[in-house]
């Protein structure tokens, strides 16, 4: 009987080790794609695509971009929480660059929110320009913002801002980024039932 119990314990240990390795491999693979899943929270940086499922919380911790030819769909009720930390020695703020397609599909009852942490949504921060905004590049074909809220944007660009390095906004830095900016005259851009608020700069450039 002792031998049987010991054998079962060894099998359980091996199974647990296998599960841990599998989880680690999945997290490593997700990190390489710019997305890490931690419980109910999604942590993103770098290139992003695919689907952010409804009512999830997405923490943006670094600069992010949708690659050319790729699409990101954001389902209803998603909260995108953007870090306000400086990304480099220039205190460059995060920008959301769209080289591909972005579909933000909120509803009246469950809008999509692009914002900062709840603790930073204060009256004092109303015009503090805490992050850049959503910027479509010359290859961005489609952007849909439906029942979406974009707030606390307008960060002043630096020489190392993605929009400046990619020549998507005014050269040299030192300019306030608008909440939504596009660079493809042939692109299809639809904004409906959406709100731009608490921004230190203009809302839309097309």
Tab-separated table of C-alpha atoms in Angstrom, residues 19-177:
chain	number	residue	atom	x	y	z
A	19	UNK	CA	0.701	22.181	-15.606
A	20	UNK	CA	3.034	24.840	-14.234
A	21	UNK	CA	5.313	24.493	-17.244
A	22	UNK	CA	2.322	24.783	-19.574
A	23	UNK	CA	1.068	27.948	-17.845
A	24	UNK	CA	4.563	29.445	-17.950
A	25	UNK	CA	4.871	28.606	-21.645
A	26	UNK	CA	1.477	30.161	-22.377
A	27	UNK	CA	2.373	33.338	-20.485
A	28	UNK	CA	5.740	33.563	-22.232
A	29	UNK	CA	4.078	33.130	-25.623
A	30	UNK	CA	1.498	35.798	-24.777
A	31	UNK	CA	4.202	38.206	-23.686
A	32	UNK	CA	5.962	37.777	-27.006
A	33	UNK	CA	2.709	38.777	-28.727
A	34	UNK	CA	2.432	41.872	-26.527
A	35	UNK	CA	-0.344	40.428	-24.363
A	36	UNK	CA	-0.219	38.732	-20.975
A	37	UNK	CA	-3.255	37.265	-19.227
A	38	UNK	CA	-3.243	37.514	-15.436
A	39	UNK	CA	-6.529	36.238	-14.108
A	40	UNK	CA	-9.310	38.503	-15.365
A	41	UNK	CA	-6.882	41.290	-16.265
A	42	UNK	CA	-5.121	41.650	-19.601
A	43	UNK	CA	-1.729	43.375	-19.632
A	44	UNK	CA	-0.550	44.694	-22.992
A	45	UNK	CA	2.473	46.354	-24.551
A	46	UNK	CA	4.071	46.423	-27.983
A	47	UNK	CA	2.076	44.990	-30.889
A	48	UNK	CA	-1.543	44.045	-30.191
A	49	UNK	CA	-4.260	42.352	-32.249
A	50	UNK	CA	-7.165	39.944	-31.898
A	51	UNK	CA	-10.071	40.441	-29.486
A	52	UNK	CA	-10.265	42.048	-26.068
A	53	UNK	CA	-13.337	40.267	-24.651
A	54	UNK	CA	-16.331	42.072	-23.230
A	55	UNK	CA	-16.144	43.582	-19.740
A	56	UNK	CA	-12.444	42.817	-19.374
A	57	UNK	CA	-9.878	45.226	-17.951
A	58	UNK	CA	-6.871	45.908	-20.172
A	59	UNK	CA	-3.810	47.502	-18.587
A	60	UNK	CA	-1.575	49.249	-21.124
A	61	UNK	CA	1.893	49.444	-19.583
A	62	UNK	CA	4.033	50.460	-22.588
A	63	UNK	CA	3.619	51.957	-26.044
A	64	UNK	CA	1.211	49.866	-28.127
A	65	UNK	CA	0.447	49.511	-31.821
A	66	UNK	CA	-1.759	47.468	-34.124
A	67	UNK	CA	0.538	46.183	-36.916
A	68	UNK	CA	-0.232	46.802	-40.609
A	69	UNK	CA	-2.827	44.392	-41.950
A	70	UNK	CA	-3.870	43.286	-38.454
A	71	UNK	CA	-7.048	44.100	-36.528
A	72	UNK	CA	-7.996	44.622	-32.909
A	73	UNK	CA	-11.623	44.299	-31.821
A	74	UNK	CA	-12.595	45.693	-28.426
A	75	UNK	CA	-15.897	44.339	-27.191
A	76	UNK	CA	-18.518	46.100	-25.087
A	77	UNK	CA	-17.740	47.138	-21.536
A	78	UNK	CA	-13.970	46.847	-21.858
A	79	UNK	CA	-11.924	49.287	-19.774
A	80	UNK	CA	-8.541	50.187	-21.237
A	81	UNK	CA	-6.407	51.599	-18.427
A	82	UNK	CA	-3.368	53.410	-19.770
A	83	UNK	CA	-0.287	53.936	-17.636
A	84	UNK	CA	0.648	57.580	-17.134
A	85	UNK	CA	4.261	56.770	-16.310
A	86	UNK	CA	6.929	58.300	-18.522
A	87	UNK	CA	8.245	55.736	-20.993
A	88	UNK	CA	11.791	57.066	-21.233
A	89	UNK	CA	14.153	59.796	-20.047
A	90	UNK	CA	12.052	62.346	-21.963
A	91	UNK	CA	8.960	61.416	-19.932
A	92	UNK	CA	7.273	60.372	-23.172
A	93	UNK	CA	3.657	59.365	-22.635
A	94	UNK	CA	1.917	56.344	-24.123
A	95	UNK	CA	0.271	56.629	-27.535
A	96	UNK	CA	-2.020	54.104	-29.229
A	97	UNK	CA	-0.765	53.760	-32.822
A	98	UNK	CA	-3.046	52.065	-35.355
A	99	UNK	CA	-1.268	50.794	-38.471
A	100	UNK	CA	-4.030	48.256	-39.132
A	101	UNK	CA	-7.692	48.282	-38.090
A	102	UNK	CA	-9.340	49.163	-34.784
A	103	UNK	CA	-12.933	48.317	-33.906
A	104	UNK	CA	-14.135	49.636	-30.545
A	105	UNK	CA	-17.619	48.155	-30.173
A	106	UNK	CA	-19.198	49.590	-27.070
A	107	UNK	CA	-22.931	49.791	-26.452
A	108	UNK	CA	-25.141	52.390	-24.808
A	109	UNK	CA	-25.281	50.338	-21.618
A	110	UNK	CA	-21.666	49.139	-21.767
A	111	UNK	CA	-19.383	51.645	-23.503
A	112	UNK	CA	-15.702	51.025	-24.115
A	113	UNK	CA	-13.530	53.243	-21.920
A	114	UNK	CA	-10.051	54.504	-22.847
A	115	UNK	CA	-8.789	56.121	-19.669
A	116	UNK	CA	-6.275	56.174	-16.841
A	117	UNK	CA	-6.476	54.503	-13.447
A	118	UNK	CA	-9.528	55.307	-11.330
A	119	UNK	CA	-7.323	57.030	-8.748
A	120	UNK	CA	-6.088	59.463	-11.413
A	121	UNK	CA	-9.536	60.438	-12.693
A	122	UNK	CA	-9.719	63.578	-10.597
A	123	UNK	CA	-10.776	67.177	-11.103
A	124	UNK	CA	-7.129	68.214	-10.703
A	125	UNK	CA	-6.136	65.970	-13.626
A	126	UNK	CA	-8.874	67.152	-15.990
A	127	UNK	CA	-6.445	68.943	-18.324
A	128	UNK	CA	-3.183	67.291	-17.260
A	129	UNK	CA	-2.632	65.476	-20.595
A	130	UNK	CA	-1.947	62.082	-19.041
A	131	UNK	CA	-1.545	60.078	-22.268
A	132	UNK	CA	-1.347	60.773	-25.979
A	133	UNK	CA	-4.365	59.453	-27.847
A	134	UNK	CA	-5.338	57.165	-30.722
A	135	UNK	CA	-3.312	57.783	-33.884
A	136	UNK	CA	-4.009	56.138	-37.224
A	137	UNK	CA	-0.992	55.867	-39.530
A	138	UNK	CA	-0.888	56.047	-43.331
A	139	UNK	CA	-1.587	52.293	-43.498
A	140	UNK	CA	-4.569	52.328	-41.144
A	141	UNK	CA	-7.543	51.229	-43.245
A	142	UNK	CA	-10.469	51.234	-40.796
A	143	UNK	CA	-11.193	52.636	-37.356
A	144	UNK	CA	-14.603	52.395	-35.690
A	145	UNK	CA	-15.335	54.029	-32.350
A	146	UNK	CA	-18.872	53.136	-31.315
A	147	UNK	CA	-20.164	54.051	-27.870
A	148	UNK	CA	-16.604	54.710	-26.754
A	149	UNK	CA	-15.245	57.162	-24.186
A	150	UNK	CA	-11.768	58.626	-24.674
A	151	UNK	CA	-10.474	60.773	-21.832
A	152	UNK	CA	-7.403	62.401	-20.224
A	153	UNK	CA	-5.539	62.646	-23.536
A	154	UNK	CA	-3.471	65.481	-24.996
A	155	UNK	CA	0.029	64.593	-23.795
A	156	UNK	CA	2.769	66.839	-25.110
A	157	UNK	CA	4.914	64.940	-27.596
A	158	UNK	CA	8.661	64.522	-27.258
A	159	UNK	CA	11.375	63.745	-29.786
A	160	UNK	CA	10.927	60.073	-28.872
A	161	UNK	CA	7.137	59.902	-29.089
A	162	UNK	CA	6.056	57.162	-31.535
A	163	UNK	CA	3.943	59.680	-33.455
A	164	UNK	CA	6.972	61.933	-33.920
A	165	UNK	CA	9.400	59.143	-34.812
A	166	UNK	CA	6.910	57.767	-37.358
A	167	UNK	CA	6.159	61.264	-38.717
A	168	UNK	CA	2.471	60.918	-37.885
A	169	UNK	CA	2.260	64.248	-36.071
A	170	UNK	CA	4.092	67.544	-35.894
A	171	UNK	CA	7.859	67.124	-36.111
A	172	UNK	CA	10.254	67.827	-33.283
A	173	UNK	CA	7.944	67.205	-30.345
A	174	UNK	CA	6.608	69.784	-27.926
A	175	UNK	CA	3.067	69.709	-29.331
A	176	UNK	CA	-0.104	68.520	-27.632
A	177	UNK	CA	-1.417	65.303	-29.168
